[in-house]
PDB file of C-alpha atoms and ligand atoms in Angstrom:
ATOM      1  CA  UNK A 854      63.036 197.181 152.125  1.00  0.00           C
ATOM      2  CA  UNK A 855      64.944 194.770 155.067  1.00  0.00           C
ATOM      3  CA  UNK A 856      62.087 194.416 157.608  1.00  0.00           C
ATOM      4  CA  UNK A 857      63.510 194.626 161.369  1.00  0.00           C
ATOM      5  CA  UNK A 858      61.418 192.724 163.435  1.00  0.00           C
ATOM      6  CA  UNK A 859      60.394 194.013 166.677  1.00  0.00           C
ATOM      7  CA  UNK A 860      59.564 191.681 169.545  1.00  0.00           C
ATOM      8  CA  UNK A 861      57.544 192.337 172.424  1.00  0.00           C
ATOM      9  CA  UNK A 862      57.253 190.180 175.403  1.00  0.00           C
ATOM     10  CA  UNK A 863      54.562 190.884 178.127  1.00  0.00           C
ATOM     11  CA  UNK A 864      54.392 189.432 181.883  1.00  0.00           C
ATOM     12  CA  UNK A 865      50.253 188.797 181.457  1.00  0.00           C
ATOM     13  CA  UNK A 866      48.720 187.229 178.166  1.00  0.00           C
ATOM     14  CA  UNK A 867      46.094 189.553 179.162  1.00  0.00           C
ATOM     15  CA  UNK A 868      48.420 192.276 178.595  1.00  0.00           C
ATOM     16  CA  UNK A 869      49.762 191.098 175.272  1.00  0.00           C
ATOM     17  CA  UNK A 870      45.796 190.458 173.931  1.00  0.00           C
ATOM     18  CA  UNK A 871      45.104 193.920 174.902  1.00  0.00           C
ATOM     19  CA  UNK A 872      48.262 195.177 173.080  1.00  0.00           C
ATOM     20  CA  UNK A 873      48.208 193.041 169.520  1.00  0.00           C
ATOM     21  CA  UNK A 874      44.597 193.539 169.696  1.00  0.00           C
ATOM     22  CA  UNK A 875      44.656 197.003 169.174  1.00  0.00           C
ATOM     23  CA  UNK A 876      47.507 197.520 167.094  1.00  0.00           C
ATOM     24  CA  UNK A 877      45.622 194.929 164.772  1.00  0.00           C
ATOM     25  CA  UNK A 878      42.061 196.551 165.102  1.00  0.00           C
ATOM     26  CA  UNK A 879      43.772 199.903 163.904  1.00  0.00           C
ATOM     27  CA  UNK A 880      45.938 198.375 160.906  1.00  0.00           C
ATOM     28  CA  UNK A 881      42.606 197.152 159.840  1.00  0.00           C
ATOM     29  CA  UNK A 882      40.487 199.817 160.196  1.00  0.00           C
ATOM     30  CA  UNK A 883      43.592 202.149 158.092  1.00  0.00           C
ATOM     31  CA  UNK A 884      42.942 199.409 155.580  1.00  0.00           C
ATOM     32  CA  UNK A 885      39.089 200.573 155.405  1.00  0.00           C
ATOM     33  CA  UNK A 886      39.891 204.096 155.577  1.00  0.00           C
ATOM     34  CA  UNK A 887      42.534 203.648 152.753  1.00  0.00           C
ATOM     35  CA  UNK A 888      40.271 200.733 150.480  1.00  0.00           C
ATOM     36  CA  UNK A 889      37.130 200.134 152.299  1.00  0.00           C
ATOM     37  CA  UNK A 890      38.058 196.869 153.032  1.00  0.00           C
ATOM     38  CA  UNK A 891      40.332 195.212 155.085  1.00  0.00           C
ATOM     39  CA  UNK A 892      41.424 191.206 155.134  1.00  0.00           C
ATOM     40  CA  UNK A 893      42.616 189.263 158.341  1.00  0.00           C
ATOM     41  CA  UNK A 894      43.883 185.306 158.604  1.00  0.00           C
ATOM     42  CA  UNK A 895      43.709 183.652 162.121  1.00  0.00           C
ATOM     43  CA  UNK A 896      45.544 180.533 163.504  1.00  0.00           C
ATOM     44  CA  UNK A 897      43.968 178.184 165.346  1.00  0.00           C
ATOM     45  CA  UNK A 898      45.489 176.208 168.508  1.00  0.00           C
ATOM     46  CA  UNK A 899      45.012 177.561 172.059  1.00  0.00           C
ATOM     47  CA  UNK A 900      47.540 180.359 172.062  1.00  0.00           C
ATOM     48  CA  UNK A 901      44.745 183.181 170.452  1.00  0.00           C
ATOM     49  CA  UNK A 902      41.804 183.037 172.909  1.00  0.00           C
ATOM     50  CA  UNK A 903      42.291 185.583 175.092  1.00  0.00           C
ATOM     51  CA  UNK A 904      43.636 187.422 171.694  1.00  0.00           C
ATOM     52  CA  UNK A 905      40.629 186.797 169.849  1.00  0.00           C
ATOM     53  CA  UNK A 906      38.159 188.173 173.011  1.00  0.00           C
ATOM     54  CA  UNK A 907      40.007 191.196 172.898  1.00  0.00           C
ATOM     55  CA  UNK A 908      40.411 191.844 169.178  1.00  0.00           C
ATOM     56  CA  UNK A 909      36.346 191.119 169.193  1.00  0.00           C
ATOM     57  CA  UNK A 910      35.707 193.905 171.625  1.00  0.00           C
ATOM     58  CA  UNK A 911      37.706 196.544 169.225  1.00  0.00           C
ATOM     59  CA  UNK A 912      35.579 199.713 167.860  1.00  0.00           C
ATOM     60  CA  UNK A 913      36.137 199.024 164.014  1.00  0.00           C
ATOM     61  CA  UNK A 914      34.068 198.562 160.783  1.00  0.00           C
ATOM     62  CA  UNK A 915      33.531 195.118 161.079  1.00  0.00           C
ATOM     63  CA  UNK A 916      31.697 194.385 158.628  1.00  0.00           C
ATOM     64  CA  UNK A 917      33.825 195.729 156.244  1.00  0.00           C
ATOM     65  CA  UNK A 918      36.518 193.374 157.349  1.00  0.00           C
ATOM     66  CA  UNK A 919      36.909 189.584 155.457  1.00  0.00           C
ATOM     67  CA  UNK A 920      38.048 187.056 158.293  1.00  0.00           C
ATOM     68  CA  UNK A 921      39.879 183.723 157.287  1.00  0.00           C
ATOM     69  CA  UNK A 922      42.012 180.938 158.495  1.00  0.00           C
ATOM     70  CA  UNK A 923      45.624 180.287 157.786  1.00  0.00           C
ATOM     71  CA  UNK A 924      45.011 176.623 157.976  1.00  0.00           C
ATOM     72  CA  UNK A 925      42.196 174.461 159.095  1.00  0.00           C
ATOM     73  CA  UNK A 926      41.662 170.531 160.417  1.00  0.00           C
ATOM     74  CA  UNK A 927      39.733 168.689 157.812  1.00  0.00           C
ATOM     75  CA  UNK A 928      36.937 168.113 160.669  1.00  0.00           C
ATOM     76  CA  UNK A 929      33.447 169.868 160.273  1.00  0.00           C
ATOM     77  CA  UNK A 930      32.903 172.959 161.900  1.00  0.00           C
ATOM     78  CA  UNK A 931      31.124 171.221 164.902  1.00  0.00           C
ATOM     79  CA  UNK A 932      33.869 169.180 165.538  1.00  0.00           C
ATOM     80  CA  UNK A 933      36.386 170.337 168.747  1.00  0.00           C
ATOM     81  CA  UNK A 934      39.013 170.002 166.582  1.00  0.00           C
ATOM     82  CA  UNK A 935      37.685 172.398 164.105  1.00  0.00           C
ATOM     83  CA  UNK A 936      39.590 176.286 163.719  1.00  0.00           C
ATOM     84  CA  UNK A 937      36.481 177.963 162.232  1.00  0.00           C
ATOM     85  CA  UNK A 938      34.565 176.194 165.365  1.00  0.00           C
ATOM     86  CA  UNK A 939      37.541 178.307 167.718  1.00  0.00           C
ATOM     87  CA  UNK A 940      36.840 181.717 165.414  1.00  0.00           C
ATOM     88  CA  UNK A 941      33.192 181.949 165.645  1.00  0.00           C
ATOM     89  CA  UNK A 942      32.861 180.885 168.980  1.00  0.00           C
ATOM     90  CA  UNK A 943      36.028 182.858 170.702  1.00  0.00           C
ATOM     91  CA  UNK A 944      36.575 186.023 167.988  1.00  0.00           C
ATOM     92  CA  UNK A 945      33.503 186.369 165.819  1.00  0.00           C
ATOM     93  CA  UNK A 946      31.050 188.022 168.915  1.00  0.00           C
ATOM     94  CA  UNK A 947      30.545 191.249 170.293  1.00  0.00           C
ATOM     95  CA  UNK A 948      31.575 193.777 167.277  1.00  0.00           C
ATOM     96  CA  UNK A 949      33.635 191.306 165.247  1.00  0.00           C
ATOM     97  CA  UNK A 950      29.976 189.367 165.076  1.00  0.00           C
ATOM     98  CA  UNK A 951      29.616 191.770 162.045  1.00  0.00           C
ATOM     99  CA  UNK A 952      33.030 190.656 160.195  1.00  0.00           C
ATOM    100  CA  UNK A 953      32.741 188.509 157.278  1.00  0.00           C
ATOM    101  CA  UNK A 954      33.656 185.079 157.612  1.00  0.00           C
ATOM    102  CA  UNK A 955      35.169 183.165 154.918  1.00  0.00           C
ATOM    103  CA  UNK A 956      35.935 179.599 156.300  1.00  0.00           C
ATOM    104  CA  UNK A 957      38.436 176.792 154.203  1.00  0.00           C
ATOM    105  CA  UNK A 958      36.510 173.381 155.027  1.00  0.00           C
ATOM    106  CA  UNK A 959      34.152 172.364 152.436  1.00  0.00           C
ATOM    107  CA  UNK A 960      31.803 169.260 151.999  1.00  0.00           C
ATOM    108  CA  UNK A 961      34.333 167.473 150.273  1.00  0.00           C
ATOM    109  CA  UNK A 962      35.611 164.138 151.890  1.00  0.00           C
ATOM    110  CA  UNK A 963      39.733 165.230 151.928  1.00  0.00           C
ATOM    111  CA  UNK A 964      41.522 168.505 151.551  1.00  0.00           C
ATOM    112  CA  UNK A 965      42.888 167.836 148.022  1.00  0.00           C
ATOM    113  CA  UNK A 966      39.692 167.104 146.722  1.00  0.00           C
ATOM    114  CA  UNK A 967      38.193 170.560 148.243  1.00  0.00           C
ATOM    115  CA  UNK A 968      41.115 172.728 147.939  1.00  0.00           C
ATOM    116  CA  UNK A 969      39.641 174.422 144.579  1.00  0.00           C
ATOM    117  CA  UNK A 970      36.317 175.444 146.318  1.00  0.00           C
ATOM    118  CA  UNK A 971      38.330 176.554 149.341  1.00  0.00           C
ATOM    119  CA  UNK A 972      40.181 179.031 146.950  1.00  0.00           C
ATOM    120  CA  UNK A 973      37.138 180.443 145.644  1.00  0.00           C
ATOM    121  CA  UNK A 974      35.936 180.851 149.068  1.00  0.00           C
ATOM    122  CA  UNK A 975      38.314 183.392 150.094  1.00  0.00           C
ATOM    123  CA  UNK A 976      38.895 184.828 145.916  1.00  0.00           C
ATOM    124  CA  UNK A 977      37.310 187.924 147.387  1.00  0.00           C
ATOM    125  CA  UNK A 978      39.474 188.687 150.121  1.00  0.00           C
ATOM    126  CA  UNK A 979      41.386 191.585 149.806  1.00  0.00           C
ATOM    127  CA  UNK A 980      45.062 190.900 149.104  1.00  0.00           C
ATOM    128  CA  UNK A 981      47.771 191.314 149.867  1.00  0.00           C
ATOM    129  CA  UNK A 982      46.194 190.302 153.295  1.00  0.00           C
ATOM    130  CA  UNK A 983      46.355 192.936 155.592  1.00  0.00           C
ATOM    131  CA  UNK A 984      47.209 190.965 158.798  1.00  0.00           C
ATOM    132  CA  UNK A 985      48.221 187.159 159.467  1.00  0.00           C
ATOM    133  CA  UNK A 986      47.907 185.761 163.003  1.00  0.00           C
ATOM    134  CA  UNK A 987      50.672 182.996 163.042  1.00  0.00           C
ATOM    135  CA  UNK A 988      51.003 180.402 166.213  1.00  0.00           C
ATOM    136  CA  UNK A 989      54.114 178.008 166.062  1.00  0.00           C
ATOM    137  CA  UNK A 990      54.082 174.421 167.937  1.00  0.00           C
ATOM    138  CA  UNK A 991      57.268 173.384 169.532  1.00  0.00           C
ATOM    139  CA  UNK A 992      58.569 171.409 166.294  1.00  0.00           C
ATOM    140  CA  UNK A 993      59.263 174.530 164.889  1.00  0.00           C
ATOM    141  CA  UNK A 994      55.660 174.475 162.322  1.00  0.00           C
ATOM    142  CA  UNK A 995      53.700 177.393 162.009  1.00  0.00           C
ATOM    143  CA  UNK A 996      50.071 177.797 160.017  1.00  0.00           C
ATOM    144  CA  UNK A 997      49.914 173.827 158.882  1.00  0.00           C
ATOM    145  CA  UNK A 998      53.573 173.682 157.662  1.00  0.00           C
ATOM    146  CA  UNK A 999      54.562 170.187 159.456  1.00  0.00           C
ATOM    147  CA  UNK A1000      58.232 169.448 159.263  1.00  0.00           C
ATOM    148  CA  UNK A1001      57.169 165.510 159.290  1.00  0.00           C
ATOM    149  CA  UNK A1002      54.436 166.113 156.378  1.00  0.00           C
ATOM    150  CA  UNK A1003      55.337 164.738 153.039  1.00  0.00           C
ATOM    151  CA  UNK A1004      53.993 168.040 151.834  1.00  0.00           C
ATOM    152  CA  UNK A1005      56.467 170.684 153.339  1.00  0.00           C
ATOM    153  CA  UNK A1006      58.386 171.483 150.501  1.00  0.00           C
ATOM    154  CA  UNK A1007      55.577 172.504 148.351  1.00  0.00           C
ATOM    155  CA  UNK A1008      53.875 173.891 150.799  1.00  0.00           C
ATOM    156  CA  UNK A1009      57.083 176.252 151.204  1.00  0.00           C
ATOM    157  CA  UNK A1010      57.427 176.783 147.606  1.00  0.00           C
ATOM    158  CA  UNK A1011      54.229 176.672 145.703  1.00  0.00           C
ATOM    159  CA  UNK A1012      52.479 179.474 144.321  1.00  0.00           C
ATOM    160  CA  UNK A1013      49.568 178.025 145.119  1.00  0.00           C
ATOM    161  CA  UNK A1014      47.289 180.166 147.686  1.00  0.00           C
ATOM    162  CA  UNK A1015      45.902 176.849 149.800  1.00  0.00           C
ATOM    163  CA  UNK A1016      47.233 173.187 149.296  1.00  0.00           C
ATOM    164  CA  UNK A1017      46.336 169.998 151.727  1.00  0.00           C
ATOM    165  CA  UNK A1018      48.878 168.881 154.389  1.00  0.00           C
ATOM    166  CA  UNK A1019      49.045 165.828 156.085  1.00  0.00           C
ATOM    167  CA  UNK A1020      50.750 165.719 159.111  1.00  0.00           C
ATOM    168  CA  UNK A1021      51.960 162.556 161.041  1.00  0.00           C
ATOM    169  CA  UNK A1022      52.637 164.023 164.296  1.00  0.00           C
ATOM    170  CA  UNK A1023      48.935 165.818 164.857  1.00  0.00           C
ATOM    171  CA  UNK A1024      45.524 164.533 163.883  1.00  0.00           C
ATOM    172  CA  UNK A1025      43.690 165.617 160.980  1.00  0.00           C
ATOM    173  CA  UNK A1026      44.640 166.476 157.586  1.00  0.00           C
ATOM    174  CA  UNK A1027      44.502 170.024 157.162  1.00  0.00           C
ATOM    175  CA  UNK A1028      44.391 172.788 154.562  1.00  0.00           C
ATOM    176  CA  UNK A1029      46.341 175.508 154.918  1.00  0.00           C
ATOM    177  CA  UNK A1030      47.901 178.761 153.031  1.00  0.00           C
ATOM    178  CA  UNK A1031      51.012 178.191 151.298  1.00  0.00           C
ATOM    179  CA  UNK A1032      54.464 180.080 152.352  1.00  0.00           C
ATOM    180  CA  UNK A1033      54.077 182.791 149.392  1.00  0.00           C
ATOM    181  CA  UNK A1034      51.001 183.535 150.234  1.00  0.00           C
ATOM    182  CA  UNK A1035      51.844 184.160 153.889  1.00  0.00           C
ATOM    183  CA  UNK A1036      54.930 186.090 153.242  1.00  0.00           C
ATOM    184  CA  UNK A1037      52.917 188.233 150.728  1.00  0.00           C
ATOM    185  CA  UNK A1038      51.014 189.952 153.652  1.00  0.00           C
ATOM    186  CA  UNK A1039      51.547 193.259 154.658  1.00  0.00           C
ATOM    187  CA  UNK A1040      52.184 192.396 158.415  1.00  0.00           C
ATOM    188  CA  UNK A1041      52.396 189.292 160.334  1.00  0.00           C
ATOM    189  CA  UNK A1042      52.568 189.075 163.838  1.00  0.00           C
ATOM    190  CA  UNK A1043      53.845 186.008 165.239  1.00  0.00           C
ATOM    191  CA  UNK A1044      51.812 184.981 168.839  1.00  0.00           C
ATOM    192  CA  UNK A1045      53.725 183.109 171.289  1.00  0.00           C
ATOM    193  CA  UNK A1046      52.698 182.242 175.089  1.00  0.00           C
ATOM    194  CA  UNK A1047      55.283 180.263 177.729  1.00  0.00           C
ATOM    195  CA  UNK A1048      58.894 179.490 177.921  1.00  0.00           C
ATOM    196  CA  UNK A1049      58.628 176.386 175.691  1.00  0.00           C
ATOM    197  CA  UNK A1050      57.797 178.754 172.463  1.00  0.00           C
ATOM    198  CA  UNK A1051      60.584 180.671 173.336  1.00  0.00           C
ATOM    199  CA  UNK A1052      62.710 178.470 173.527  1.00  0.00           C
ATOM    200  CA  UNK A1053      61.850 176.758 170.495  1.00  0.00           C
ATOM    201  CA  UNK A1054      61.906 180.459 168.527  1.00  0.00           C
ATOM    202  CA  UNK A1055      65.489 180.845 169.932  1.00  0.00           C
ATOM    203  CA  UNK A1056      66.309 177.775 168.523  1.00  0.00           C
ATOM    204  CA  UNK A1057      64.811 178.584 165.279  1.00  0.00           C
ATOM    205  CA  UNK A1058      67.004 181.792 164.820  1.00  0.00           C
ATOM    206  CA  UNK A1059      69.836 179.831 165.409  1.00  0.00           C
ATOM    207  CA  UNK A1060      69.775 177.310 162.586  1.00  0.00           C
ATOM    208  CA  UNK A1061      68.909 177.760 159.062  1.00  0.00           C
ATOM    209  CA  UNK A1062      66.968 174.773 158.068  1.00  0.00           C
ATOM    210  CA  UNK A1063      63.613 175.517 157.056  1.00  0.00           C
ATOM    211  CA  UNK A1064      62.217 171.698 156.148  1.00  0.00           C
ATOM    212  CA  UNK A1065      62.882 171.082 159.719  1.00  0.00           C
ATOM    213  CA  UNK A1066      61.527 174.285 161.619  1.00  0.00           C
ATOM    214  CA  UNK A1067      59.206 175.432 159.161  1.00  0.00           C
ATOM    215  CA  UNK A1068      59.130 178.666 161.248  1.00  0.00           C
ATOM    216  CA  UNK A1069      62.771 179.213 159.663  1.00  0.00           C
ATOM    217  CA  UNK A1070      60.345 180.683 156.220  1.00  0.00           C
ATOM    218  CA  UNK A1071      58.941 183.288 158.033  1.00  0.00           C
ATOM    219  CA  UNK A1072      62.027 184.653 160.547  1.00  0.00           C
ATOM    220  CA  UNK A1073      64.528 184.230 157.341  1.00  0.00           C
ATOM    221  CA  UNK A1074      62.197 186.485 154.906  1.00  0.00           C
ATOM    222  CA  UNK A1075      63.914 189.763 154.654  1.00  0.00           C
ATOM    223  CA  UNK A1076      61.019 191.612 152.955  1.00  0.00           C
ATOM    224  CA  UNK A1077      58.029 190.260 155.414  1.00  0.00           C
ATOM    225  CA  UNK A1078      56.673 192.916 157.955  1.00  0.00           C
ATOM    226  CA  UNK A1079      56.671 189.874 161.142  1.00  0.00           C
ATOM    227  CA  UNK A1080      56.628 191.473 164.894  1.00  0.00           C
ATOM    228  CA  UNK A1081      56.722 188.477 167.570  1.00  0.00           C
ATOM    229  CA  UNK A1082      54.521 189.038 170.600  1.00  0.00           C
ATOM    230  CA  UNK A1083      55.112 186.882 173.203  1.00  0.00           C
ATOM    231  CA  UNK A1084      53.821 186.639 177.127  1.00  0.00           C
ATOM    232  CA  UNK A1085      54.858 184.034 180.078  1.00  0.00           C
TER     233      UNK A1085
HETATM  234  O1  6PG B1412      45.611 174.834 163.407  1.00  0.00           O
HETATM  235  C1  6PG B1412      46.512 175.028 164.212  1.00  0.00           C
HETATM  236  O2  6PG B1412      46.732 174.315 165.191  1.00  0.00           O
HETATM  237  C2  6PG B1412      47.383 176.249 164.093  1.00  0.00           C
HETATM  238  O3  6PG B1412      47.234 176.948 163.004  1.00  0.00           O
HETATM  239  C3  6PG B1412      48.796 175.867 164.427  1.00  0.00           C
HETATM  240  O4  6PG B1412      49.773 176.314 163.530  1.00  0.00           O
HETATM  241  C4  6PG B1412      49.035 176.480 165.797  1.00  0.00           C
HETATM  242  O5  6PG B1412      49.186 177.883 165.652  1.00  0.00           O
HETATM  243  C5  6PG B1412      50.247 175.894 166.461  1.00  0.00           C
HETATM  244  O6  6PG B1412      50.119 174.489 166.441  1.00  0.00           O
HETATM  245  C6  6PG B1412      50.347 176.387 167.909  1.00  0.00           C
HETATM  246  O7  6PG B1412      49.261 175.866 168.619  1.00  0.00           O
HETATM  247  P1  6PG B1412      49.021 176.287 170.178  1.00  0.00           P
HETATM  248  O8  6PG B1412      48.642 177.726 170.142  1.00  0.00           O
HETATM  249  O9  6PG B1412      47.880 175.406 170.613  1.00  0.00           O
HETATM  250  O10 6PG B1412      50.314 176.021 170.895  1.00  0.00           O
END
């Protein structure tokens, strides 16, 4: 099945947070209806706040709902830099305070070393995930697929779940979900704010180079269910 993306653009990020929220709160809770479970992956970065308040106001089964990251700074979770620092203080409150957190940064010093415990961490999620949150900087990377890591192309073609990036252009290394395991999801959403993003998107659909927009894996991928929301 050829998946036609739809994109939506909004005039307020409100707007859009109220939107995606929803349509995400219900895909989940059609997930618990159909399974009893349901599985969701975040992004970090700045875009999602106003996404994650509203998704955290939404009227599901919470805690029947496994929450993860789709990549995360090697920092501890106290740290600014930290994702799962952003999740729990921006999306898990209000009802979501019931979902079940699952987060990627262990006690070992570096990603490689704690990528095997990170993978047991989330074993339990239900997949195929049900829903993936995906940001994109203006380089063209999305989740922690840098173009200038020496990791891209295995991180674009292993069949690994998780594997440690390290980028040169942003701080920390990170750990982050694989391409596969992205694409594998039953809907992405792609969630863009400002001109910049869409300019840089635009100029993603119009090459085909995917070791230098990273982006390029997910808006190539024929059989992924991706929607872009994006707002001024
Ligand atoms: O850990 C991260 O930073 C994200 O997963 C990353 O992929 C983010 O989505 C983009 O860098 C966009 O970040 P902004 O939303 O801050 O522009």
């Amino acid at each position: 099945m050829v998946n036609v993306p739809v994109f939506k653009s909004f005039d307020e990020r409100q707007q859009l947070a109220k939107a995606l929220a929803h349509k995400i709160a219900n895909q989940l809770q059609s997930s618990i209806d159909t399974s009893g479970k349901a599985s969701l992956l975040v992004s970090g970065g700045s875009t999602p706040l106003a996404l994650f308040a509203a998704l955290s106001e939404e009227a599901i089964e919470w805690r029947k709902v496994a929450v993860s990251l789709v990549d995360e700074r090697w920092v501890s979770p106290t740290h600014p830099d930290s994702n799962e620092r952003l999740v729990r203080k921006y999306l898990l409150k209000n009802r979501a305070a019931s979902a079940n957190f699952h987060g990627l940064k262990n006690m070992y010093e570096t990603p490689e070393e704690g990528v095997a415990m990170a993978i047991e961490a989330i074993a339990h999620m239900q997949q195929p995930f049900d829903v993936v949150i995906l940001g994109m900087g203006n380089d063209g990377h999305t989740a922690s697929w840098f173009p200038c890591s020496k990791e891209i192309e295995s991180a674009l073609s292993s069949d690994k779940l998780l594997l440690a990036v390290n980028p040169t252009s942003a701080p920390n290394a990170r750990i982050s979900f694989s391409g596969n395991a992205i694409a594998s999801a039953k809907q992405v959403y792609l969630h863009l704010h400002g001109d910049d993003k869409l300019e840089t998107l635009n100029k993603a659909l119009a090459g085909d180079d995917v070791y230098s927009m990273p982006i390029r894996y997910i808006l190539q991928n024929k059989a992924l269910a991706y929607d872009v929301y994006w707002s001024k």
